[in-house]
Coordinates of C-alpha atoms in Angstrom, one line a residue:
M30 CA 94.6 17.4 127.7
N31 CA 98.0 17.2 127.1
T32 CA 100.1 16.4 129.7
S33 CA 103.0 18.2 128.9
H34 CA 104.6 20.7 130.8
R35 CA 105.2 22.2 127.1
P36 CA 101.6 23.9 126.0
Q37 CA 100.0 22.1 123.2
I38 CA 99.0 24.8 119.5
V39 CA 98.2 23.3 116.4
V40 CA 97.3 25.1 113.4
L41 CA 94.8 23.5 111.3
G42 CA 95.6 25.4 107.5
G43 CA 99.0 27.0 106.4
G44 CA 97.6 29.7 104.6
Y45 CA 96.9 33.4 105.7
A46 CA 94.9 33.2 108.3
G47 CA 97.2 30.2 109.6
T48 CA 100.9 31.3 108.8
M49 CA 99.8 34.5 109.7
A50 CA 97.9 33.2 113.8
A51 CA 100.8 30.1 114.0
N52 CA 103.8 33.3 113.8
R53 CA 102.1 35.5 116.2
L54 CA 101.2 31.8 119.1
S55 CA 105.9 32.0 118.4
A56 CA 106.4 34.5 120.5
E57 CA 109.5 34.1 122.0
G58 CA 107.9 33.9 126.5
T59 CA 104.5 31.4 124.5
A60 CA 106.6 28.9 125.8
A61 CA 104.2 26.6 123.8
E62 CA 104.4 24.3 121.1
I63 CA 103.5 24.7 117.4
T64 CA 102.8 23.0 115.3
V65 CA 101.4 24.2 111.2
V66 CA 99.3 20.9 109.3
N67 CA 98.7 21.9 105.9
A68 CA 98.5 19.7 102.6
R69 CA 100.8 21.2 100.7
P70 CA 105.3 21.6 101.2
R71 CA 105.3 25.0 100.2
F72 CA 102.7 28.5 101.0
V73 CA 100.5 28.9 99.0
H74 CA 100.3 32.6 97.4
R75 CA 96.6 33.0 96.3
I76 CA 95.8 36.1 95.7
R77 CA 98.2 35.6 92.6
L78 CA 97.5 32.1 91.2
H79 CA 95.5 33.7 87.6
Q80 CA 98.8 34.7 87.4
W81 CA 100.3 31.4 87.8
I82 CA 98.2 29.8 85.6
A83 CA 98.1 32.9 82.5
G84 CA 102.1 32.7 82.9
T85 CA 102.7 36.0 83.9
G86 CA 103.9 35.2 87.7
T87 CA 104.7 32.8 90.4
A88 CA 102.1 31.9 93.1
E89 CA 104.5 30.0 95.8
E90 CA 106.8 30.4 98.1
D91 CA 109.2 28.3 100.5
Y92 CA 107.6 28.1 104.2
R93 CA 110.9 29.2 105.6
H94 CA 111.1 32.5 104.4
V95 CA 106.4 32.6 105.1
L96 CA 106.9 31.0 108.6
S97 CA 108.2 31.1 111.7
E98 CA 111.4 28.9 112.2
H99 CA 110.2 28.2 116.0
V100 CA 106.9 26.2 114.8
R101 CA 106.8 23.1 113.3
L102 CA 105.1 22.3 109.0
V103 CA 104.2 19.0 109.1
V104 CA 102.1 18.3 105.8
D105 CA 99.1 16.2 106.2
T106 CA 95.7 16.4 106.2
A107 CA 93.8 16.8 109.1
T108 CA 90.4 14.2 109.3
R109 CA 88.9 14.7 112.4
I110 CA 89.0 16.3 116.0
A111 CA 88.2 15.1 118.3
D112 CA 88.3 15.2 122.7
G113 CA 91.8 17.7 122.1
R114 CA 93.5 15.3 119.5
V115 CA 93.2 16.2 115.9
E116 CA 93.1 12.6 113.2
L117 CA 95.5 12.7 109.8
A118 CA 95.0 11.0 106.6
S119 CA 98.4 8.8 107.0
G120 CA 97.1 7.8 110.6
A121 CA 98.9 9.4 112.5
A122 CA 97.5 12.5 114.8
L123 CA 98.1 14.5 116.8
D124 CA 96.8 16.3 120.5
F125 CA 96.9 19.3 121.3
D126 CA 95.8 22.5 124.6
H127 CA 95.1 24.3 121.9
L128 CA 94.2 24.5 118.2
V129 CA 93.2 26.5 115.4
Y130 CA 91.1 26.0 112.9
A131 CA 92.5 27.8 109.3
V132 CA 91.6 25.5 106.8
G133 CA 90.8 28.3 104.5
S134 CA 88.2 27.8 101.1
S135 CA 88.6 25.5 98.1
G136 CA 87.3 26.2 94.9
T137 CA 83.7 26.3 93.2
A138 CA 81.4 22.1 94.2
A139 CA 82.7 20.2 91.0
D140 CA 78.3 19.3 91.2
A141 CA 77.1 22.7 91.5
I142 CA 77.4 22.8 87.8
D143 CA 76.5 19.8 86.2
G144 CA 79.5 18.7 83.0
L145 CA 82.3 21.1 85.6
A146 CA 83.5 17.5 87.2
D147 CA 84.6 15.8 83.7
H148 CA 85.4 18.9 81.9
G149 CA 86.0 21.9 83.7
F150 CA 88.2 23.3 85.8
A151 CA 87.1 25.1 89.1
L152 CA 89.0 28.2 90.1
G153 CA 90.8 27.6 94.0
E154 CA 93.1 25.5 95.2
W155 CA 97.1 25.2 93.5
E156 CA 96.4 21.3 92.1
A157 CA 93.2 22.2 90.4
A158 CA 95.2 25.6 89.0
Q159 CA 98.7 23.6 87.9
R160 CA 96.3 21.3 86.2
L161 CA 94.6 24.4 83.7
R162 CA 97.4 25.6 83.7
D163 CA 98.9 22.9 82.2
H164 CA 96.0 22.1 79.6
L165 CA 95.6 25.4 78.7
A166 CA 99.5 25.2 76.9
E167 CA 98.0 22.1 75.1
V168 CA 94.7 23.9 74.1
D169 CA 94.2 27.1 71.0
T170 CA 93.3 29.6 73.7
T171 CA 93.6 31.6 70.6
D172 CA 90.6 30.9 68.5
E173 CA 87.7 33.3 68.7
N174 CA 84.9 31.6 67.7
R175 CA 86.3 28.8 70.5
P176 CA 87.2 31.3 74.0
V177 CA 88.2 30.4 76.4
T178 CA 84.8 30.5 79.0
V179 CA 85.2 32.5 82.1
V180 CA 82.2 31.9 85.5
G181 CA 81.8 34.2 87.5
G182 CA 82.0 37.7 87.7
G183 CA 83.6 38.2 90.7
L184 CA 86.8 39.3 91.9
T185 CA 88.7 36.5 90.7
G186 CA 86.4 35.9 87.4
M187 CA 87.4 39.1 86.9
E188 CA 90.7 38.3 87.5
M189 CA 91.5 35.4 85.2
A190 CA 89.4 36.7 82.5
A191 CA 91.7 39.5 82.2
E192 CA 94.5 38.0 82.7
L193 CA 94.1 35.5 80.2
A194 CA 93.2 38.1 78.5
D195 CA 95.9 40.8 78.4
A196 CA 98.2 37.2 77.5
G197 CA 96.1 36.7 74.6
V198 CA 93.5 35.0 75.2
A199 CA 90.1 35.0 73.7
V200 CA 88.4 35.3 76.6
R201 CA 84.0 35.0 77.6
L202 CA 83.1 36.3 80.7
V203 CA 80.1 34.7 81.5
C204 CA 79.1 37.0 85.1
G205 CA 75.6 34.7 86.3
A206 CA 74.1 38.0 87.2
T207 CA 76.4 41.6 87.3
L208 CA 79.6 42.4 87.1
A209 CA 81.3 42.9 90.4
P210 CA 79.2 42.9 92.8
S211 CA 81.1 43.9 95.5
F212 CA 81.7 46.9 93.5
G213 CA 80.0 51.3 94.0
A214 CA 78.6 51.7 90.1
G215 CA 81.5 53.5 89.5
A216 CA 84.6 51.1 90.3
R217 CA 81.7 48.5 88.3
R218 CA 82.0 50.5 85.2
A219 CA 85.7 51.0 85.3
A220 CA 86.3 47.7 85.2
R221 CA 83.2 46.6 82.2
R222 CA 85.9 50.0 80.6
R223 CA 88.7 48.2 80.8
L224 CA 87.8 43.8 80.6
R225 CA 85.9 45.6 77.4
K226 CA 89.2 47.3 76.1
L227 CA 91.5 43.5 76.9
G228 CA 89.3 42.2 73.8
V229 CA 86.8 39.9 76.6
E230 CA 82.9 39.3 75.7
I231 CA 80.5 39.5 78.7
L232 CA 78.0 38.2 79.4
E233 CA 76.6 40.1 82.5
D234 CA 72.7 38.2 82.3
G235 CA 74.6 34.9 81.0
H236 CA 74.9 31.7 82.8
V237 CA 76.5 28.7 82.8
T238 CA 73.9 25.1 82.9
A239 CA 76.3 23.2 81.4
V240 CA 79.4 22.2 80.9
G241 CA 81.1 20.2 77.1
P242 CA 84.0 18.6 77.2
D243 CA 84.4 21.7 73.6
T244 CA 80.9 23.2 74.8
V245 CA 79.0 25.4 77.2
T246 CA 75.2 25.6 77.9
I247 CA 74.6 29.5 78.5
V248 CA 71.1 30.3 79.4
E249 CA 70.9 34.7 78.7
K250 CA 67.4 36.1 78.9
A251 CA 65.6 33.0 79.0
Q252 CA 67.2 31.4 75.7
R253 CA 69.4 28.4 75.7
R254 CA 72.4 28.4 74.1
V255 CA 75.3 25.9 73.1
V256 CA 78.3 27.8 72.3
P257 CA 81.7 26.3 71.4
S258 CA 84.0 27.3 74.3
S259 CA 88.3 26.0 74.5
T260 CA 88.1 25.1 77.7
T261 CA 85.9 26.6 80.4
I262 CA 86.6 27.9 83.9
V263 CA 84.6 27.8 87.1
A264 CA 84.8 31.2 89.1
A265 CA 81.4 31.4 90.8
G266 CA 82.7 31.6 94.4
F267 CA 83.4 29.3 97.2
G268 CA 83.6 26.6 99.8
V269 CA 85.2 24.8 102.5
P270 CA 86.3 21.9 104.2
D271 CA 84.1 19.3 105.9
L272 CA 86.3 19.0 108.3
A273 CA 84.3 21.1 111.4
A274 CA 81.5 19.2 110.7
V275 CA 82.4 16.1 110.1
S276 CA 83.9 16.2 114.1
G277 CA 80.8 16.8 115.3
L278 CA 81.5 20.9 115.2
S279 CA 78.4 23.5 114.9
T280 CA 78.2 24.6 110.9
D281 CA 77.2 27.4 109.5
A282 CA 74.7 26.2 106.1
I283 CA 78.3 25.2 104.0
G284 CA 80.1 24.2 106.6
R285 CA 82.4 26.8 108.6
L286 CA 83.1 26.9 111.8
I287 CA 80.3 28.7 114.1
T288 CA 82.0 31.1 117.2
D289 CA 81.7 33.9 119.8
E290 CA 83.0 37.1 118.5
T291 CA 86.1 36.3 120.1
L292 CA 87.0 33.6 116.8
S293 CA 86.1 30.9 120.4
S294 CA 84.1 27.5 118.9
V295 CA 80.9 27.1 120.6
D296 CA 81.5 23.2 121.1
D297 CA 84.9 23.8 122.7
P298 CA 87.3 26.4 123.4
R299 CA 89.9 25.1 122.9
I300 CA 89.6 25.3 119.7
V301 CA 90.0 28.7 118.1
G302 CA 89.0 29.4 114.3
A303 CA 90.3 31.9 111.5
G304 CA 90.0 32.7 108.4
D305 CA 87.4 32.1 105.1
A306 CA 86.0 28.6 107.4
V307 CA 84.8 30.5 110.1
A308 CA 81.5 32.6 110.9
P309 CA 82.0 34.1 113.8
S310 CA 78.1 34.6 115.7
G311 CA 77.0 32.3 112.2
T312 CA 77.8 36.0 110.8
P313 CA 80.5 35.2 108.2
F314 CA 83.3 38.2 106.7
R315 CA 83.5 38.2 103.7
M316 CA 86.2 35.6 102.7
S317 CA 89.7 37.4 101.5
C318 CA 93.3 37.3 102.5
Q319 CA 92.1 40.9 103.9
A320 CA 90.0 39.5 106.1
A321 CA 91.8 36.6 107.2
N322 CA 95.1 38.3 107.6
Q323 CA 93.9 40.2 110.3
L324 CA 91.6 37.1 111.8
G325 CA 94.1 35.1 111.7
P326 CA 96.5 37.4 114.8
H327 CA 93.3 38.1 116.7
A328 CA 92.4 33.8 117.1
A329 CA 96.1 33.4 118.0
D330 CA 95.9 36.9 121.1
T331 CA 92.8 34.7 122.3
V332 CA 94.3 31.9 122.7
L333 CA 97.9 33.9 124.1
A334 CA 94.7 35.1 126.2
R335 CA 93.3 31.7 128.0
L336 CA 97.3 30.4 128.1
A337 CA 97.9 33.8 130.0
G338 CA 95.1 32.9 132.2
T339 CA 92.9 36.3 131.0
E340 CA 89.2 37.3 129.3
P341 CA 89.5 37.6 125.4
T342 CA 88.8 39.5 122.9
P343 CA 86.1 40.3 121.2
I344 CA 87.8 40.7 117.3
R345 CA 88.6 44.0 115.9
L346 CA 88.5 44.4 112.2
A347 CA 88.6 47.2 109.6
F348 CA 88.4 46.5 105.4
V349 CA 89.1 49.9 103.3
G350 CA 89.3 49.0 100.4
Q351 CA 89.2 45.7 97.2
C352 CA 90.7 45.8 94.7
T353 CA 91.0 43.7 91.3
S354 CA 94.3 43.6 89.2
L355 CA 92.9 43.3 85.3
G356 CA 96.1 42.3 83.6
R357 CA 99.6 43.8 83.9
H358 CA 98.7 47.0 83.5
G359 CA 95.4 47.9 84.7
A360 CA 93.3 47.0 88.0
V361 CA 90.4 48.8 89.6
V362 CA 90.9 49.1 93.6
Q363 CA 87.6 49.6 95.5
L364 CA 88.0 52.0 98.0
T365 CA 85.6 51.1 101.5
H366 CA 84.3 51.4 104.4
R367 CA 85.7 50.1 107.6
D368 CA 82.5 47.2 107.1
D369 CA 83.8 46.2 103.4
T370 CA 80.3 48.1 101.7
P371 CA 82.1 50.1 99.0
A372 CA 82.6 53.8 99.7
R373 CA 82.5 56.6 96.2
A374 CA 86.5 56.5 96.0
V375 CA 87.8 54.9 92.9
I376 CA 91.2 53.9 91.6
S377 CA 91.7 52.3 88.5
G378 CA 94.5 52.0 85.4
R379 CA 98.6 52.0 86.1
T380 CA 98.1 53.5 89.2
G381 CA 95.3 51.1 90.4
A382 CA 97.7 48.2 88.9
A383 CA 100.4 50.0 91.0
I384 CA 98.6 49.3 94.5
K385 CA 97.5 45.7 94.0
E386 CA 100.8 45.0 93.4
V387 CA 101.9 46.7 96.8
V388 CA 98.8 45.3 98.1
C389 CA 99.7 41.7 97.0
R390 CA 103.9 41.6 98.1
S391 CA 103.2 43.6 101.1
V392 CA 100.9 40.1 102.2
I393 CA 104.4 38.2 102.2
W394 CA 106.1 41.6 103.6
G395 CA 103.6 41.0 106.3
L396 CA 104.1 37.5 106.6
R397 CA 107.5 37.3 107.5
L398 CA 107.5 40.7 109.5
E399 CA 105.1 38.9 111.6
G400 CA 107.5 35.7 111.5
R401 CA 110.6 37.5 112.9
R402 CA 108.3 40.0 115.0
P403 CA 105.4 38.1 116.6
G404 CA 103.0 41.2 118.2
V405 CA 103.9 43.6 115.5
T406 CA 100.7 42.9 113.1
P407 CA 98.1 46.0 114.1
S408 CA 94.7 45.9 115.1
F409 CA 92.3 48.1 113.2
G410 CA 88.4 48.3 113.5
R411 CA 86.3 48.3 116.4
P412 CA 84.7 45.7 117.8
R413 CA 80.9 45.0 115.7
E414 CA 77.6 45.0 116.4
V415 CA 75.9 41.5 115.7
G416 CA 72.8 41.7 117.1
G417 CA 72.3 39.2 119.5
R418 CA 70.5 37.0 117.0
E419 CA 70.7 33.0 117.3
P420 CA 73.7 31.7 115.1
E421 CA 72.4 29.7 112.1
V422 CA 73.7 26.4 113.0
V423 CA 73.7 23.0 111.0
A424 CA 74.6 19.7 113.8

């Protein structure tokens, strides 16, 4: 435990959840020293990575624009958490009284598909996006006989496929199963129409089993075929860093930190989780900036409650919709119930695109506002029912 008269709060991760948490903690009355540890010196606006890759937009911000001036940024990577201390890749270490675990998520694991590590590109992180952007600038992406193959029919895969197609790239989208599985039927139809209008070849029942230098192996309706692919991009799910597991903390099956409903680690109440790498009661929320931007402030509120000697409250999240941009002039917005299940209402076309753009901009606006006026972000929803079951834990 740090013996300084000022509490030491370390936030691991400077993404949506970590930045929100740090800004919330920077309130004038906190009287704590707050340090964000992040691997990069600039904030990555992850929901715009598909635009950065396609050359249609930017996906980074200066931390001076999104992080409170009262928060210190350390550009480094945490390698282990142990007994009130964070060990860093540089060899340095930081002591903490409280820690916010907001390390985020990564792209599809390199060993998930045979040949992906050597010949493909997994979406999810800035460095991978930069390599993909550079690669696309060097290959012929307009040859319909050798299209760019995007693997994964979820929101990320659809956005990437549509953004490239709208920029004149020949694109094949291999969904693995159903296109847009988190959407309702109406939103799924709207997304399918838009993708086809952009010229995207959609293989809903296809599975990619191997990636070659300029081919992909697709299994579709029990038939295996090897087809040309100038570039193969995989957006078939996300993983999380193994920091919690290597630190001896309880995790779920994929490595997310297990917390209670106040977002406190079940092993150490000084550690509070937020964002994609956290599983409250073993039941995580859908990985999204919508969840992260609510989990971050709540994690901060839990820390503030402990500093004040009061009981932290259970998380209160409310989802309002799922939206995916489909090129620069189209999008599909699936409105949802508070538990993130699809509602009947769907907004698409240019109106949907305008809403999606406002959503992307409002994320940055929200970070800036919380940095200037900590505590301004409201809490929605009601504490959820978790069934009283024991969380699934991996030692």
